[in-house]
Amino acid sequence: MRFDIITLFPELFAPFLASGVTRRAYESGQVQVRLWQPRDFAEGNYRRVDDRPFGGGPGMVMLAEPLRRCLEAIRAERAESVPAPVVLFSPIGRKLDHASVARWSESQGAILVCGRYEGIDQRFIDAYVDQQISLGDFVLSGGEVAAMALLDAVARLQPGVLHDQGSHQLDSFNPALDGLLDCPHYTRPESWQGAPVPPALLSGHHAQIERWRRDQRLEITARHRPDLINAARAAGQLSRVDETLLARLAAAQD
């Protein structure tokens, strides 16, 4: 798959693409990344890409024309019979979640537009943007951090990127865990600052360990994200044992 990123700050991506376990996805070409500087498609000596907003107000607005030219150059290079979707990172977009990341991980990729300043001329958005994505109910200085978040989430799902092929199956929100949050994890030493490792994890009893982890996932999810418990229940993913534990936890809180 290929992601083309339109950004005024392509230099921000260099260390990201060369660091950490996900770099394997970029080095192998499983996830191809091309960076595009809209200033290269702007006119005039100053290669201007922004201007003051009509109607007044603070800040500047990114010009539509350099973005359009940049987008056309990308499409010409990709030369796809089915054009890749154009994605803008924006507060009005749908929040990125595991399900959408999983879909992106099996897609042809996309053209990611990283806005800056007060935003992008709405006419470009209306004419060319197919989808808008948000990381959450907060505002970033630009779309670059959001683009990196999407790339990282997609890259780690590619075969061979993680050391353990099944590692991501145990991530929070993964369908393999019925969409629950993950359980706590422990490593050596067995006692640290007087806090021991839970005995179940030292038992060597596989079924006991898995039951402890399941109970922890249920308890943590019920405490922090009860909406995920409701979704798992609606999907018929909770057993009688699960429900008994949840009922006991609810009674303890009353």
mmCIF file of C-alpha atoms in Angstrom:
data_model
loop_
_atom_site.group_PDB
_atom_site.id
_atom_site.type_symbol
_atom_site.label_atom_id
_atom_site.label_comp_id
_atom_site.label_asym_id
_atom_site.label_seq_id
_atom_site.Cartn_x
_atom_site.Cartn_y
_atom_site.Cartn_z
ATOM 1 C CA MET A 1 0.000 0.000 0.000
ATOM 2 C CA ARG A 2 1.059 3.562 -0.536
ATOM 3 C CA PHE A 3 0.432 6.737 1.433
ATOM 4 C CA ASP A 4 1.175 10.100 -0.146
ATOM 5 C CA ILE A 5 1.384 12.873 2.427
ATOM 6 C CA ILE A 6 0.861 16.526 1.561
ATOM 7 C CA THR A 7 2.672 18.506 4.251
ATOM 8 C CA LEU A 8 4.410 21.834 4.738
ATOM 9 C CA PHE A 9 6.842 20.080 7.092
ATOM 10 C CA PRO A 10 8.079 16.872 5.433
ATOM 11 C CA GLU A 11 11.198 16.956 7.613
ATOM 12 C CA LEU A 12 9.062 15.950 10.604
ATOM 13 C CA PHE A 13 8.585 12.487 9.097
ATOM 14 C CA ALA A 14 12.250 11.546 8.570
ATOM 15 C CA PRO A 15 13.001 10.296 12.127
ATOM 16 C CA PHE A 16 9.550 8.741 12.434
ATOM 17 C CA LEU A 17 10.001 6.600 9.319
ATOM 18 C CA ALA A 18 13.478 5.442 10.376
ATOM 19 C CA SER A 19 12.826 4.614 14.032
ATOM 20 C CA GLY A 20 11.199 1.867 16.042
ATOM 21 C CA VAL A 21 9.875 -1.527 15.047
ATOM 22 C CA THR A 22 7.465 -0.078 12.477
ATOM 23 C CA ARG A 23 10.377 1.105 10.336
ATOM 24 C CA ARG A 24 10.425 -2.455 8.956
ATOM 25 C CA ALA A 25 7.152 -1.793 7.184
ATOM 26 C CA TYR A 26 8.606 1.275 5.447
ATOM 27 C CA GLU A 27 12.010 -0.258 4.682
ATOM 28 C CA SER A 28 10.420 -3.384 3.185
ATOM 29 C CA GLY A 29 7.988 -1.377 1.086
ATOM 30 C CA GLN A 30 4.950 -2.981 2.694
ATOM 31 C CA VAL A 31 3.887 0.554 3.499
ATOM 32 C CA GLN A 32 5.230 3.020 0.956
ATOM 33 C CA VAL A 33 5.345 6.669 2.018
ATOM 34 C CA ARG A 34 5.862 9.641 -0.313
ATOM 35 C CA LEU A 35 6.106 13.172 1.055
ATOM 36 C CA TRP A 36 4.902 16.137 -0.961
ATOM 37 C CA GLN A 37 5.661 19.791 -0.226
ATOM 38 C CA PRO A 38 2.835 22.041 -1.502
ATOM 39 C CA ARG A 39 5.266 24.967 -1.738
ATOM 40 C CA ASP A 40 6.782 23.172 -4.731
ATOM 41 C CA PHE A 41 3.476 23.768 -6.522
ATOM 42 C CA ALA A 42 2.971 27.392 -5.488
ATOM 43 C CA GLU A 43 3.581 30.405 -7.722
ATOM 44 C CA GLY A 44 5.755 33.490 -7.238
ATOM 45 C CA ASN A 45 9.175 34.066 -5.769
ATOM 46 C CA TYR A 46 7.957 33.378 -2.247
ATOM 47 C CA ARG A 47 6.082 30.157 -3.085
ATOM 48 C CA ARG A 48 3.182 31.358 -0.997
ATOM 49 C CA VAL A 49 0.776 28.686 0.267
ATOM 50 C CA ASP A 50 -1.450 30.757 2.566
ATOM 51 C CA ASP A 51 -3.315 34.045 2.753
ATOM 52 C CA ARG A 52 -5.559 36.048 5.076
ATOM 53 C CA PRO A 53 -9.127 34.794 5.517
ATOM 54 C CA PHE A 54 -12.011 36.567 3.819
ATOM 55 C CA GLY A 55 -14.215 38.204 6.432
ATOM 56 C CA GLY A 56 -11.272 38.934 8.689
ATOM 57 C CA GLY A 57 -10.164 37.114 11.789
ATOM 58 C CA PRO A 58 -6.913 35.738 13.145
ATOM 59 C CA GLY A 59 -4.465 33.469 11.405
ATOM 60 C CA MET A 60 -3.991 32.418 7.815
ATOM 61 C CA VAL A 61 -5.737 29.947 5.498
ATOM 62 C CA MET A 62 -3.982 27.484 3.188
ATOM 63 C CA LEU A 63 -4.556 28.279 -0.490
ATOM 64 C CA ALA A 64 -6.558 25.852 -2.597
ATOM 65 C CA GLU A 65 -4.539 26.090 -5.817
ATOM 66 C CA PRO A 66 -1.135 24.814 -4.598
ATOM 67 C CA LEU A 67 -2.932 21.917 -2.929
ATOM 68 C CA ARG A 68 -4.829 21.125 -6.130
ATOM 69 C CA ARG A 69 -1.640 21.110 -8.202
ATOM 70 C CA CYS A 70 0.104 18.934 -5.641
ATOM 71 C CA LEU A 71 -2.815 16.505 -5.625
ATOM 72 C CA GLU A 72 -2.859 16.278 -9.416
ATOM 73 C CA ALA A 73 0.881 15.502 -9.437
ATOM 74 C CA ILE A 74 0.326 12.719 -6.919
ATOM 75 C CA ARG A 75 -2.501 11.221 -8.923
ATOM 76 C CA ALA A 76 -0.419 11.353 -12.087
ATOM 77 C CA GLU A 77 2.414 9.472 -10.372
ATOM 78 C CA ARG A 78 0.129 6.894 -8.769
ATOM 79 C CA ALA A 79 -1.640 6.354 -12.125
ATOM 80 C CA GLU A 80 -4.353 4.196 -10.563
ATOM 81 C CA SER A 81 -7.513 3.093 -12.322
ATOM 82 C CA VAL A 82 -9.351 3.605 -9.024
ATOM 83 C CA PRO A 83 -8.073 6.847 -7.472
ATOM 84 C CA ALA A 84 -6.840 6.606 -3.901
ATOM 85 C CA PRO A 85 -9.076 8.414 -1.414
ATOM 86 C CA VAL A 86 -8.053 11.871 -0.254
ATOM 87 C CA VAL A 87 -8.064 12.127 3.535
ATOM 88 C CA LEU A 88 -7.967 15.314 5.591
ATOM 89 C CA PHE A 89 -7.216 15.317 9.310
ATOM 90 C CA SER A 90 -9.841 17.557 10.858
ATOM 91 C CA PRO A 91 -11.825 18.030 14.112
ATOM 92 C CA ILE A 92 -15.064 17.311 12.239
ATOM 93 C CA GLY A 93 -13.851 13.908 11.062
ATOM 94 C CA ARG A 94 -14.781 10.512 12.436
ATOM 95 C CA LYS A 95 -12.539 9.456 15.302
ATOM 96 C CA LEU A 96 -9.860 6.967 14.329
ATOM 97 C CA ASP A 97 -10.425 3.563 15.955
ATOM 98 C CA HIS A 98 -9.084 0.020 15.684
ATOM 99 C CA ALA A 99 -11.727 -1.088 13.202
ATOM 100 C CA SER A 100 -10.913 1.715 10.764
ATOM 101 C CA VAL A 101 -7.161 1.150 11.199
ATOM 102 C CA ALA A 102 -7.683 -2.526 10.355
ATOM 103 C CA ARG A 103 -9.508 -1.524 7.165
ATOM 104 C CA TRP A 104 -6.745 0.909 6.201
ATOM 105 C CA SER A 105 -4.147 -1.828 6.792
ATOM 106 C CA GLU A 106 -5.707 -3.875 3.986
ATOM 107 C CA SER A 107 -6.344 -0.978 1.599
ATOM 108 C CA GLN A 108 -4.462 0.492 -1.343
ATOM 109 C CA GLY A 109 -3.485 3.415 0.888
ATOM 110 C CA ALA A 110 -4.518 7.042 0.597
ATOM 111 C CA ILE A 111 -3.481 10.617 -0.023
ATOM 112 C CA LEU A 112 -3.199 12.304 3.365
ATOM 113 C CA VAL A 113 -3.591 16.075 3.583
ATOM 114 C CA CYS A 114 -2.002 17.743 6.605
ATOM 115 C CA GLY A 115 -3.608 21.107 7.229
ATOM 116 C CA ARG A 116 -1.898 23.996 9.018
ATOM 117 C CA TYR A 117 -2.701 27.480 10.296
ATOM 118 C CA GLU A 118 -6.440 28.193 10.653
ATOM 119 C CA GLY A 119 -7.258 25.527 8.102
ATOM 120 C CA ILE A 120 -7.655 24.913 4.375
ATOM 121 C CA ASP A 121 -9.775 26.824 1.869
ATOM 122 C CA GLN A 122 -13.145 25.067 2.060
ATOM 123 C CA ARG A 123 -13.427 24.954 -1.722
ATOM 124 C CA PHE A 124 -10.504 22.506 -1.912
ATOM 125 C CA ILE A 125 -12.134 20.345 0.753
ATOM 126 C CA ASP A 126 -15.477 20.352 -1.053
ATOM 127 C CA ALA A 127 -13.898 19.511 -4.402
ATOM 128 C CA TYR A 128 -11.313 16.888 -3.486
ATOM 129 C CA VAL A 129 -11.502 15.490 0.055
ATOM 130 C CA ASP A 130 -13.233 12.108 0.328
ATOM 131 C CA GLN A 131 -12.914 11.494 4.046
ATOM 132 C CA GLN A 132 -12.026 13.409 7.201
ATOM 133 C CA ILE A 133 -10.420 11.797 10.260
ATOM 134 C CA SER A 134 -9.978 13.037 13.818
ATOM 135 C CA LEU A 135 -7.749 11.694 16.591
ATOM 136 C CA GLY A 136 -10.067 13.051 19.280
ATOM 137 C CA ASP A 137 -11.716 16.116 20.721
ATOM 138 C CA PHE A 138 -8.663 18.351 20.752
ATOM 139 C CA VAL A 139 -6.802 20.512 18.247
ATOM 140 C CA LEU A 140 -3.268 19.979 16.940
ATOM 141 C CA SER A 141 -1.033 22.543 15.246
ATOM 142 C CA GLY A 142 -1.239 20.526 12.046
ATOM 143 C CA GLY A 143 -2.143 17.180 10.568
ATOM 144 C CA GLU A 144 1.362 15.718 10.664
ATOM 145 C CA VAL A 145 1.012 14.103 14.104
ATOM 146 C CA ALA A 146 -2.322 12.613 13.055
ATOM 147 C CA ALA A 147 -0.787 11.263 9.838
ATOM 148 C CA MET A 148 2.013 9.629 11.836
ATOM 149 C CA ALA A 149 -0.534 8.069 14.181
ATOM 150 C CA LEU A 150 -2.388 6.502 11.254
ATOM 151 C CA LEU A 151 0.828 5.300 9.607
ATOM 152 C CA ASP A 152 2.117 3.765 12.843
ATOM 153 C CA ALA A 153 -1.161 1.977 13.561
ATOM 154 C CA VAL A 154 -1.324 0.608 10.012
ATOM 155 C CA ALA A 155 2.360 -0.358 9.825
ATOM 156 C CA ARG A 156 2.314 -2.496 12.985
ATOM 157 C CA LEU A 157 -0.496 -4.618 11.533
ATOM 158 C CA GLN A 158 1.582 -5.640 8.511
ATOM 159 C CA PRO A 159 2.924 -9.230 8.499
ATOM 160 C CA GLY A 160 6.427 -9.560 9.930
ATOM 161 C CA VAL A 161 6.649 -6.046 11.348
ATOM 162 C CA LEU A 162 6.259 -7.022 15.000
ATOM 163 C CA HIS A 163 8.668 -9.566 16.510
ATOM 164 C CA ASP A 164 5.756 -11.840 17.471
ATOM 165 C CA GLN A 165 3.373 -12.324 14.556
ATOM 166 C CA GLY A 166 0.379 -12.564 16.924
ATOM 167 C CA SER A 167 1.384 -9.690 19.175
ATOM 168 C CA HIS A 168 -1.147 -7.209 17.839
ATOM 169 C CA GLN A 169 -3.923 -9.766 18.388
ATOM 170 C CA LEU A 170 -3.601 -9.017 22.102
ATOM 171 C CA ASP A 171 -3.852 -5.253 21.726
ATOM 172 C CA SER A 172 -6.617 -3.271 23.331
ATOM 173 C CA PHE A 173 -9.719 -2.969 21.111
ATOM 174 C CA ASN A 174 -8.735 -5.986 19.011
ATOM 175 C CA PRO A 175 -11.617 -8.315 18.033
ATOM 176 C CA ALA A 176 -9.484 -11.217 19.282
ATOM 177 C CA LEU A 177 -10.061 -9.787 22.770
ATOM 178 C CA ASP A 178 -13.723 -9.053 22.028
ATOM 179 C CA GLY A 179 -12.861 -5.369 21.762
ATOM 180 C CA LEU A 180 -11.875 -5.110 25.436
ATOM 181 C CA LEU A 181 -8.943 -3.207 26.911
ATOM 182 C CA ASP A 182 -5.780 -5.212 27.489
ATOM 183 C CA CYS A 183 -4.771 -6.592 30.879
ATOM 184 C CA PRO A 184 -1.769 -5.478 33.006
ATOM 185 C CA HIS A 185 1.648 -6.952 32.207
ATOM 186 C CA TYR A 186 4.553 -7.860 34.499
ATOM 187 C CA THR A 187 8.188 -8.932 34.132
ATOM 188 C CA ARG A 188 11.220 -9.550 36.379
ATOM 189 C CA PRO A 189 11.827 -9.184 39.266
ATOM 190 C CA GLU A 190 8.997 -11.088 40.957
ATOM 191 C CA SER A 191 8.888 -8.425 43.679
ATOM 192 C CA TRP A 192 9.592 -4.755 43.018
ATOM 193 C CA GLN A 193 9.465 -2.154 45.782
ATOM 194 C CA GLY A 194 7.416 -4.585 47.842
ATOM 195 C CA ALA A 195 4.851 -5.168 45.071
ATOM 196 C CA PRO A 196 4.671 -8.821 43.939
ATOM 197 C CA VAL A 197 3.652 -10.253 40.601
ATOM 198 C CA PRO A 198 0.087 -11.664 40.792
ATOM 199 C CA PRO A 199 0.351 -15.354 41.831
ATOM 200 C CA ALA A 200 -1.736 -16.556 38.875
ATOM 201 C CA LEU A 201 0.983 -15.439 36.454
ATOM 202 C CA LEU A 202 3.569 -17.522 38.333
ATOM 203 C CA SER A 203 1.394 -20.627 38.563
ATOM 204 C CA GLY A 204 2.442 -22.164 35.251
ATOM 205 C CA HIS A 205 -1.211 -23.166 34.809
ATOM 206 C CA HIS A 206 -2.259 -21.984 31.365
ATOM 207 C CA ALA A 207 -6.011 -21.996 31.974
ATOM 208 C CA GLN A 208 -5.597 -20.152 35.267
ATOM 209 C CA ILE A 209 -3.383 -17.534 33.632
ATOM 210 C CA GLU A 210 -5.848 -16.969 30.790
ATOM 211 C CA ARG A 211 -8.770 -16.686 33.231
ATOM 212 C CA TRP A 212 -6.845 -14.109 35.287
ATOM 213 C CA ARG A 213 -6.080 -12.094 32.161
ATOM 214 C CA ARG A 214 -9.691 -12.264 31.002
ATOM 215 C CA ASP A 215 -10.934 -11.135 34.416
ATOM 216 C CA GLN A 216 -8.474 -8.253 34.417
ATOM 217 C CA ARG A 217 -9.548 -7.166 30.933
ATOM 218 C CA LEU A 218 -13.182 -7.224 31.992
ATOM 219 C CA GLU A 219 -12.540 -5.312 35.217
ATOM 220 C CA ILE A 220 -10.361 -2.645 33.588
ATOM 221 C CA THR A 221 -12.767 -2.197 30.691
ATOM 222 C CA ALA A 222 -15.818 -2.003 32.974
ATOM 223 C CA ARG A 223 -14.086 0.633 35.074
ATOM 224 C CA HIS A 224 -12.664 2.804 32.306
ATOM 225 C CA ARG A 225 -14.685 2.064 29.145
ATOM 226 C CA PRO A 226 -18.099 0.602 30.035
ATOM 227 C CA ASP A 227 -19.231 1.361 26.486
ATOM 228 C CA LEU A 228 -16.904 -1.408 25.281
ATOM 229 C CA ILE A 229 -18.488 -3.842 27.728
ATOM 230 C CA ASN A 230 -21.916 -2.943 26.355
ATOM 231 C CA ALA A 231 -20.697 -3.483 22.797
ATOM 232 C CA ALA A 232 -19.216 -6.891 23.661
ATOM 233 C CA ARG A 233 -22.436 -7.875 25.419
ATOM 234 C CA ALA A 234 -24.568 -6.786 22.449
ATOM 235 C CA ALA A 235 -22.350 -8.885 20.170
ATOM 236 C CA GLY A 236 -22.821 -11.939 22.376
ATOM 237 C CA GLN A 237 -19.129 -12.099 23.265
ATOM 238 C CA LEU A 238 -19.490 -12.335 27.063
ATOM 239 C CA SER A 239 -19.801 -15.744 28.720
ATOM 240 C CA ARG A 240 -21.743 -16.600 31.865
ATOM 241 C CA VAL A 241 -18.483 -16.524 33.785
ATOM 242 C CA ASP A 242 -17.778 -13.057 32.386
ATOM 243 C CA GLU A 243 -21.218 -11.812 33.355
ATOM 244 C CA THR A 244 -20.895 -13.256 36.856
ATOM 245 C CA LEU A 245 -17.648 -11.354 37.364
ATOM 246 C CA LEU A 246 -19.155 -8.126 36.015
ATOM 247 C CA ALA A 247 -22.180 -8.476 38.275
ATOM 248 C CA ARG A 248 -19.869 -8.955 41.269
ATOM 249 C CA LEU A 249 -17.852 -5.881 40.310
ATOM 250 C CA ALA A 250 -21.018 -3.816 39.896
ATOM 251 C CA ALA A 251 -22.332 -4.946 43.292
ATOM 252 C CA ALA A 252 -19.040 -3.998 44.944
ATOM 253 C CA GLN A 253 -19.375 -0.446 43.589
ATOM 254 C CA ASP A 254 -22.918 0.038 44.972
#
